[in-house]
XYZ file of N, CA and C in Angstrom:
579
model
N -19.913 -11.535 12.241
C -19.595 -10.906 10.965
C -19.949 -9.420 11.066
N -19.047 -8.581 10.552
C -19.280 -7.148 10.643
C -18.795 -6.477 9.364
N -19.618 -5.636 8.771
C -19.227 -4.898 7.572
C -18.582 -3.588 7.982
N -17.429 -3.254 7.396
C -16.778 -1.973 7.614
C -16.879 -1.203 6.314
N -17.952 -0.435 6.156
C -18.184 0.275 4.893
C -18.394 -0.735 3.797
N -18.010 -0.369 2.579
C -18.148 -1.275 1.435
C -16.832 -1.954 1.118
N -15.759 -1.526 1.790
C -14.424 -2.012 1.434
C -14.053 -3.338 2.097
N -14.294 -3.454 3.401
C -13.828 -4.612 4.147
C -14.974 -5.332 4.837
N -14.765 -6.597 5.030
C -15.721 -7.414 5.758
C -14.914 -8.276 6.719
N -15.293 -8.265 7.982
C -14.602 -9.062 8.985
C -15.489 -10.203 9.447
N -14.886 -11.373 9.618
C -15.541 -12.519 10.244
C -14.735 -12.799 11.503
N -15.367 -12.672 12.651
C -14.674 -12.842 13.919
C -15.270 -14.031 14.662
N -14.416 -14.962 15.035
C -14.863 -16.136 15.792
C -14.176 -16.070 17.156
N -14.985 -15.962 18.196
C -14.452 -15.888 19.547
C -14.233 -17.283 20.102
N -13.115 -17.426 20.808
C -12.840 -18.682 21.511
C -13.675 -18.741 22.776
N -13.502 -19.775 23.528
C -14.303 -19.974 24.730
C -13.510 -19.633 25.975
N -14.200 -19.105 26.957
C -13.609 -18.882 28.271
C -13.871 -20.114 29.130
N -13.018 -20.319 30.067
C -13.194 -21.422 31.003
C -14.498 -21.197 31.778
N -15.404 -22.151 31.744
C -16.711 -22.006 32.389
C -16.601 -21.879 33.909
N -15.459 -22.226 34.484
C -15.259 -22.110 35.934
C -14.850 -20.701 36.350
N -14.569 -19.852 35.376
C -14.120 -18.482 35.662
C -15.235 -17.695 36.337
N -14.944 -17.093 37.488
C -15.914 -16.286 38.222
C -15.296 -14.919 38.468
N -15.844 -13.892 37.794
C -15.330 -12.528 37.943
C -16.349 -11.683 38.680
N -15.884 -10.772 39.556
C -16.832 -9.866 40.204
C -17.494 -8.976 39.157
N -18.763 -8.631 39.402
C -19.506 -7.805 38.457
C -18.887 -6.412 38.381
N -18.710 -5.936 37.152
C -18.158 -4.611 36.891
C -19.325 -3.628 36.796
N -19.253 -2.480 37.473
C -20.384 -1.554 37.435
C -20.427 -0.719 36.153
N -19.404 -0.841 35.285
C -19.414 -0.208 33.961
C -19.218 -1.295 32.917
N -19.420 -0.930 31.664
C -19.127 -1.887 30.587
C -17.622 -2.090 30.540
N -17.143 -3.327 30.579
C -15.695 -3.558 30.535
C -15.079 -2.956 29.264
N -13.851 -2.502 29.401
C -13.125 -1.885 28.278
C -12.380 -2.965 27.508
N -12.506 -2.930 26.182
C -11.793 -3.883 25.327
C -10.467 -3.275 24.905
N -9.454 -4.121 24.736
C -8.137 -3.671 24.264
C -7.459 -4.813 23.525
N -6.444 -4.459 22.747
C -5.673 -5.464 22.019
C -4.326 -5.645 22.709
N -4.068 -6.815 23.288
C -2.779 -7.043 23.935
C -1.611 -6.894 22.949
N -1.812 -7.294 21.699
C -0.795 -7.133 20.651
C -1.430 -6.360 19.506
N -1.277 -5.020 19.483
C -1.942 -4.222 18.451
C -1.427 -4.466 17.040
N -0.300 -5.159 16.903
C 0.246 -5.419 15.560
C -0.439 -6.587 14.864
N -1.134 -7.435 15.608
C -1.828 -8.572 15.014
C -3.237 -8.145 14.645
N -3.545 -8.172 13.365
C -4.867 -7.742 12.911
C -5.726 -8.900 12.426
N -5.083 -9.904 11.788
C -5.829 -11.010 11.201
C -5.286 -12.319 11.722
N -6.072 -13.351 11.537
C -5.658 -14.668 11.982
C -5.924 -14.841 13.468
N -5.139 -15.705 14.114
C -5.303 -15.951 15.544
C -4.722 -14.793 16.330
N -5.491 -14.273 17.256
C -5.040 -13.167 18.094
C -5.798 -13.207 19.413
N -5.604 -12.185 20.208
C -6.275 -12.099 21.502
C -6.945 -10.740 21.632
N -8.084 -10.727 22.310
C -8.757 -9.482 22.669
C -8.859 -9.486 24.185
N -8.494 -8.357 24.784
C -8.551 -8.257 26.229
C -9.782 -7.498 26.692
N -10.265 -7.825 27.871
C -11.352 -7.090 28.530
C -10.855 -6.755 29.932
N -11.115 -5.504 30.352
C -10.702 -5.128 31.701
C -11.755 -4.261 32.368
N -11.827 -4.442 33.667
C -12.715 -3.633 34.497
C -11.821 -2.835 35.428
N -12.055 -1.546 35.478
C -11.226 -0.706 36.330
C -12.039 0.250 37.154
N -13.258 -0.123 37.447
C -14.112 0.796 38.217
C -14.226 0.315 39.663
N -15.318 -0.346 40.011
C -15.526 -0.785 41.394
C -14.628 -1.968 41.765
N -14.285 -2.783 40.780
C -13.367 -3.913 40.973
C -12.321 -3.838 39.871
N -11.254 -4.547 40.058
C -10.195 -4.506 39.049
C -9.875 -5.927 38.601
N -10.087 -6.187 37.344
C -9.728 -7.462 36.746
C -9.514 -7.294 35.256
N -8.797 -8.229 34.654
C -8.671 -8.268 33.195
C -8.486 -9.707 32.744
N -9.035 -9.966 31.581
C -8.939 -11.298 30.981
C -8.637 -11.132 29.501
N -8.141 -12.188 28.881
C -7.945 -12.197 27.429
C -8.763 -13.330 26.839
N -9.320 -13.044 25.663
C -10.166 -14.010 24.970
C -9.516 -14.325 23.626
N -9.314 -15.597 23.307
C -8.769 -15.922 21.989
C -9.817 -15.654 20.903
N -9.381 -15.049 19.802
C -10.276 -14.807 18.667
C -9.543 -15.156 17.383
N -10.318 -15.469 16.374
C -9.764 -15.695 15.041
C -10.466 -14.719 14.107
N -9.677 -13.848 13.472
C -10.228 -12.796 12.609
C -9.889 -13.105 11.159
N -10.925 -13.136 10.346
C -10.749 -13.274 8.893
C -11.267 -11.984 8.269
N -10.449 -11.357 7.432
C -10.831 -10.104 6.776
C -10.896 -10.346 5.274
N -11.939 -9.809 4.661
C -12.133 -9.949 3.219
C -12.268 -8.561 2.607
N -11.736 -8.401 1.415
C -11.865 -7.126 0.699
C -11.678 -7.388 -0.786
N -12.141 -6.440 -1.593
C -11.878 -6.501 -3.029
C -10.448 -6.036 -3.258
N -9.670 -6.858 -3.956
C -8.297 -6.497 -4.286
C -8.110 -6.569 -5.802
N -7.110 -5.867 -6.289
C -6.859 -5.798 -7.729
C -6.081 -7.031 -8.180
N -6.592 -7.662 -9.246
C -5.918 -8.808 -9.865
C -5.782 -8.554 -11.360
N -4.898 -9.311 -11.991
C -4.701 -9.185 -13.440
C -5.728 -10.025 -14.182
N -6.181 -9.542 -15.337
C -7.152 -10.291 -16.154
C -6.481 -11.334 -17.038
N -5.166 -11.191 -17.243
C -4.419 -12.130 -18.084
C -2.964 -12.113 -17.646
N -2.142 -12.930 -18.272
C -0.708 -12.946 -17.983
C -0.045 -11.733 -18.639
N 0.975 -11.188 -17.984
C 1.715 -10.044 -18.526
C 3.206 -10.258 -18.326
N 3.998 -9.754 -19.270
C 5.451 -9.841 -19.196
C 6.002 -8.734 -18.305
N 7.214 -8.922 -17.855
C 7.924 -7.896 -17.095
C 7.978 -6.616 -17.928
N 7.940 -5.463 -17.271
C 8.005 -4.132 -17.892
C 6.735 -3.737 -18.643
N 5.645 -4.496 -18.496
C 4.373 -4.115 -19.113
C 3.749 -2.975 -18.314
N 3.283 -1.951 -19.026
C 2.565 -0.865 -18.371
C 1.100 -1.276 -18.260
N 0.560 -1.218 -17.053
C -0.806 -1.667 -16.809
C -1.801 -0.522 -16.888
N -2.998 -0.846 -17.361
C -4.092 0.115 -17.434
C -5.322 -0.521 -16.794
N -6.288 0.273 -16.447
C -7.477 -0.217 -15.739
C -8.160 -1.373 -16.459
N -8.179 -1.370 -17.801
C -8.856 -2.453 -18.528
C -8.067 -3.772 -18.487
N -6.828 -3.755 -17.952
C -6.039 -4.981 -17.777
C -6.319 -5.631 -16.423
N -7.121 -4.965 -15.600
C -7.280 -5.357 -14.205
C -8.739 -5.592 -13.845
N -8.950 -6.295 -12.758
C -10.301 -6.429 -12.210
C -10.195 -6.569 -10.690
N -11.341 -6.522 -10.032
C -11.381 -6.671 -8.585
C -11.875 -8.067 -8.234
N -11.297 -8.635 -7.193
C -11.689 -9.968 -6.744
C -11.756 -9.962 -5.221
N -12.810 -10.566 -4.656
C -12.972 -10.640 -3.200
C -12.001 -11.688 -2.684
N -11.104 -11.283 -1.793
C -10.077 -12.192 -1.285
C -9.955 -12.055 0.225
N -9.447 -13.092 0.856
C -9.157 -13.021 2.290
C -7.799 -12.358 2.479
N -7.748 -11.349 3.330
C -6.516 -10.580 3.541
C -5.571 -11.242 4.537
N -6.051 -12.190 5.298
C -5.249 -12.810 6.354
C -3.932 -13.366 5.848
N -3.916 -13.890 4.651
C -2.703 -14.520 4.124
C -1.873 -13.566 3.262
N -2.304 -12.327 3.122
C -1.590 -11.368 2.274
C -0.660 -10.513 3.118
N 0.558 -10.963 3.258
C 1.517 -10.236 4.083
C 2.226 -9.138 3.302
N 2.191 -9.219 1.972
C 2.892 -8.232 1.146
C 2.019 -7.033 0.809
N 0.758 -7.036 1.253
C -0.146 -5.933 0.936
C -0.830 -6.160 -0.401
N -1.820 -5.333 -0.689
C -2.570 -5.433 -1.936
C -3.197 -4.078 -2.217
N -3.664 -3.906 -3.429
C -4.347 -2.673 -3.835
C -5.841 -2.936 -3.867
N -6.648 -1.940 -3.480
C -8.097 -2.118 -3.570
C -8.721 -1.144 -4.561
N -7.882 -0.470 -5.359
C -8.375 0.456 -6.367
C -7.533 0.339 -7.636
N -8.213 0.183 -8.767
C -7.487 0.068 -10.042
C -6.844 1.386 -10.448
N -7.418 2.507 -10.020
C -6.846 3.806 -10.407
C -5.476 4.016 -9.776
N -5.205 3.383 -8.628
C -3.878 3.473 -8.003
C -2.804 2.867 -8.900
N -3.170 1.880 -9.687
C -2.212 1.107 -10.477
C -2.118 1.604 -11.920
N -3.137 2.293 -12.387
C -3.185 2.729 -13.787
C -1.893 3.448 -14.174
N -1.203 2.926 -15.194
C 0.027 3.530 -15.680
C 1.292 2.988 -15.054
N 1.163 2.162 -14.009
C 2.362 1.603 -13.378
C 2.903 0.448 -14.221
N 4.163 0.085 -13.958
C 4.872 -0.912 -14.756
C 5.221 -2.116 -13.883
N 5.075 -3.314 -14.450
C 5.388 -4.552 -13.720
C 6.903 -4.734 -13.587
N 7.344 -5.097 -12.395
C 8.767 -5.391 -12.155
C 9.106 -6.822 -12.553
N 8.080 -7.661 -12.668
C 8.289 -9.070 -13.047
C 7.071 -9.565 -13.803
N 7.219 -10.689 -14.471
C 6.109 -11.292 -15.199
C 5.075 -11.815 -14.197
N 3.798 -11.770 -14.592
C 2.723 -12.282 -13.737
C 1.777 -13.137 -14.567
N 1.059 -14.019 -13.888
C 0.080 -14.865 -14.553
C -1.308 -14.243 -14.402
N -2.274 -14.849 -15.079
C -3.663 -14.405 -14.952
C -4.104 -14.561 -13.495
N -4.951 -13.648 -13.019
C -5.513 -13.659 -11.669
C -4.479 -13.463 -10.559
N -3.341 -12.844 -10.882
C -2.344 -12.533 -9.857
C -2.819 -11.342 -9.031
N -2.757 -11.469 -7.721
C -3.057 -10.348 -6.827
C -1.841 -9.431 -6.844
N -2.042 -8.190 -7.245
C -0.923 -7.260 -7.372
C -0.557 -6.664 -6.018
N 0.744 -6.638 -5.722
C 1.259 -6.086 -4.472
C 2.187 -4.914 -4.811
N 2.430 -4.030 -3.860
C 3.306 -2.888 -4.127
C 4.698 -3.276 -4.623
N 5.236 -4.386 -4.149
C 6.581 -4.782 -4.568
C 6.638 -5.261 -6.021
N 5.488 -5.574 -6.636
C 5.454 -6.034 -8.029
C 5.448 -4.888 -9.028
N 5.199 -3.666 -8.547
C 4.981 -2.543 -9.452
C 5.952 -1.403 -9.208
N 6.190 -0.638 -10.244
C 6.955 0.588 -10.131
C 6.282 1.644 -10.996
N 6.486 2.909 -10.661
C 5.866 3.954 -11.479
C 6.364 3.899 -12.922
N 5.569 4.422 -13.823
C 5.925 4.466 -15.238
C 7.202 5.285 -15.421
N 8.103 4.760 -16.254
C 9.346 5.469 -16.551
C 9.034 6.642 -17.474
N 9.331 7.845 -17.022
C 9.083 9.050 -17.823
C 10.331 9.538 -18.537
N 11.492 9.114 -18.043
C 12.765 9.524 -18.643
C 13.598 8.270 -18.844
N 14.197 8.158 -20.033
C 15.031 7.000 -20.324
C 16.479 7.444 -20.468
N 17.362 6.676 -19.881
C 18.795 6.971 -19.923
C 19.273 7.167 -21.363
N 20.055 8.222 -21.576
C 20.642 8.488 -22.888
C 19.761 9.309 -23.814
N 18.537 9.629 -23.396
C 17.640 10.401 -24.257
C 17.670 11.880 -23.864
N 17.177 12.714 -24.777
C 17.112 14.156 -24.526
C 16.027 14.470 -23.516
N 16.322 15.437 -22.653
C 15.350 15.916 -21.688
C 15.398 17.441 -21.661
N 14.317 18.018 -21.196
C 14.277 19.456 -20.927
C 14.625 19.626 -19.451
N 15.633 20.425 -19.165
C 16.003 20.732 -17.786
C 15.398 22.089 -17.455
N 14.520 22.108 -16.455
C 13.880 23.351 -16.044
C 14.470 23.814 -14.716
N 14.606 25.120 -14.592
C 15.036 25.720 -13.330
C 14.328 27.049 -13.194
N 13.907 27.363 -11.984
C 13.252 28.645 -11.745
C 14.158 29.464 -10.836
N 14.475 30.669 -11.284
C 15.365 31.543 -10.529
C 14.761 32.934 -10.479
N 14.460 33.407 -9.282
C 13.876 34.729 -9.060
C 12.664 34.983 -9.958
N 11.778 33.970 -10.008
C 10.536 34.102 -10.764
C 10.669 33.883 -12.258
N 11.869 33.632 -12.765
C 12.091 33.411 -14.204
C 12.318 31.916 -14.442
N 11.574 31.337 -15.385
C 11.726 29.924 -15.731
C 12.781 29.790 -16.821
N 13.785 28.976 -16.558
C 14.862 28.732 -17.521
C 14.748 27.289 -17.979
N 14.821 27.084 -19.297
C 14.764 25.731 -19.863
C 15.963 25.531 -20.784
N 16.656 24.395 -20.584
C 17.791 24.055 -21.443
C 17.706 22.586 -21.822
N 18.350 22.228 -22.901
C 18.400 20.831 -23.345
C 19.414 20.075 -22.503
N 19.102 18.821 -22.239
C 20.021 17.984 -21.486
C 19.932 16.542 -21.932
N 20.781 15.722 -21.334
C 20.800 14.286 -21.606
C 20.596 13.568 -20.277
N 19.668 12.635 -20.238
C 19.426 11.847 -19.026
C 20.542 10.828 -18.859
N 21.133 10.782 -17.684
C 22.188 9.817 -17.399
C 21.649 8.594 -16.658
N 20.340 8.642 -16.350
C 19.669 7.547 -15.641
C 18.225 7.461 -16.131
N 17.614 6.296 -15.953
C 16.167 6.177 -16.133
C 15.502 6.857 -14.942
N 14.259 7.329 -15.124
C 13.583 7.960 -14.003
C 12.081 7.918 -14.119
N 11.409 7.890 -12.965
C 9.952 7.945 -12.904
C 9.535 9.192 -12.141
N 8.248 9.491 -12.138
C 7.695 10.693 -11.507
C 8.224 10.873 -10.087
N 8.802 12.032 -9.821
C 9.262 12.369 -8.483
C 10.645 11.855 -8.124
N 11.255 11.049 -8.977
C 12.575 10.485 -8.687
C 13.672 11.503 -9.006
N 14.713 11.520 -8.199
C 15.892 12.349 -8.466
C 16.845 11.540 -9.339
N 17.253 12.140 -10.464
C 18.178 11.457 -11.372
C 19.314 12.407 -11.741
N 20.350 11.859 -12.308
C 21.500 12.635 -12.776
C 21.264 12.969 -14.244
N 21.442 14.258 -14.615
C 21.323 14.708 -16.012
C 22.521 15.585 -16.355
N 22.764 15.704 -17.647
C 23.889 16.520 -18.120
C 23.368 17.632 -19.002
N 23.794 18.851 -18.729
C 23.451 20.007 -19.560
C 24.125 19.799 -20.908
N 23.335 19.786 -21.997
C 23.875 19.501 -23.338
C 24.850 20.583 -23.801
N 24.651 21.814 -23.372
C 25.515 22.912 -23.807
C 26.803 22.987 -22.987
N 26.698 22.967 -21.668
C 27.879 23.160 -20.817
C 28.583 21.863 -20.451
N 27.883 20.735 -20.555
C 28.458 19.455 -20.162
C 28.405 19.211 -18.660
N 27.878 20.158 -17.903
C 27.800 20.050 -16.446
C 26.728 19.042 -16.047
N 27.047 18.202 -15.041
C 26.090 17.216 -14.526
C 25.432 17.751 -13.272
N 24.116 17.532 -13.163
C 23.359 17.979 -11.993
C 22.326 16.923 -11.610
N 21.862 17.001 -10.373
C 20.750 16.158 -9.923
C 19.459 16.912 -10.195
N 18.460 16.219 -10.732
C 17.187 16.865 -11.072
C 16.045 15.910 -10.781
N 14.868 16.485 -10.514
C 13.669 15.706 -10.219
C 12.852 15.514 -11.490
N 12.425 14.286 -11.757
C 11.582 13.999 -12.913
C 10.187 14.544 -12.607
N 9.708 15.464 -13.491
C 8.391 16.069 -13.242
C 7.370 15.730 -14.330
N 7.838 15.282 -15.493
C 6.934 14.908 -16.596
C 7.735 14.096 -17.599
N 7.070 13.667 -18.656
C 7.763 12.897 -19.691
C 8.879 13.746 -20.300
N 10.110 13.228 -20.246
C 11.307 13.884 -20.801
C 11.536 15.283 -20.224
N 11.082 15.526 -19.002
C 11.251 16.827 -18.363
C 11.685 16.647 -16.903
N 12.744 17.382 -16.545
C 13.257 17.335 -15.177
C 13.383 18.755 -14.647
N 13.440 18.864 -13.320
C 13.519 20.192 -12.698
C 14.686 20.218 -11.721
N 15.499 21.272 -11.847
C 16.629 21.479 -10.948
C 16.211 22.491 -9.887
N 16.515 22.205 -8.641
C 16.218 23.156 -7.575
C 17.387 24.135 -7.465
N 17.062 25.439 -7.453
C 18.111 26.466 -7.368
C 18.131 27.047 -5.980
């Protein structure tokens, strides 16, 4: 068992080597390596090699269990619910079975919106959440553009829903011209000139 800071805890169980195995003594500490660096949890292999006075390498079967605090819901929530820190809690879970990823900080999720309904104690994954919608299709927006140090603001209409940093299509309310703009705040988009 090995603690990695306060975030993760690993439990490593080494398999057995064949007791008949006889390797020449290595004059340095053998170097460890991962034959498959993509396997982090569950059943895997760890390699040992000597490359100094003699040359040999072996692989040892290991089983790695990783535990960490992950964010879960305190109750059931409907699709499109905006989550806040008081809706969430941390729970110690084994990461080995979590292939979709998980969050280990509630502040990462604060303000995000659920893509689907969830039950109480659901482990939240990135695919379950989307950023909060700051612009709603069909509503008025401020279109900002900066040209030669001068900030220009005009009224527009959002032609798409949008979240922070997303590029959406908007229409200038005065000219009727459609442009692509980046959502930068609630009901505010920015056009690059």
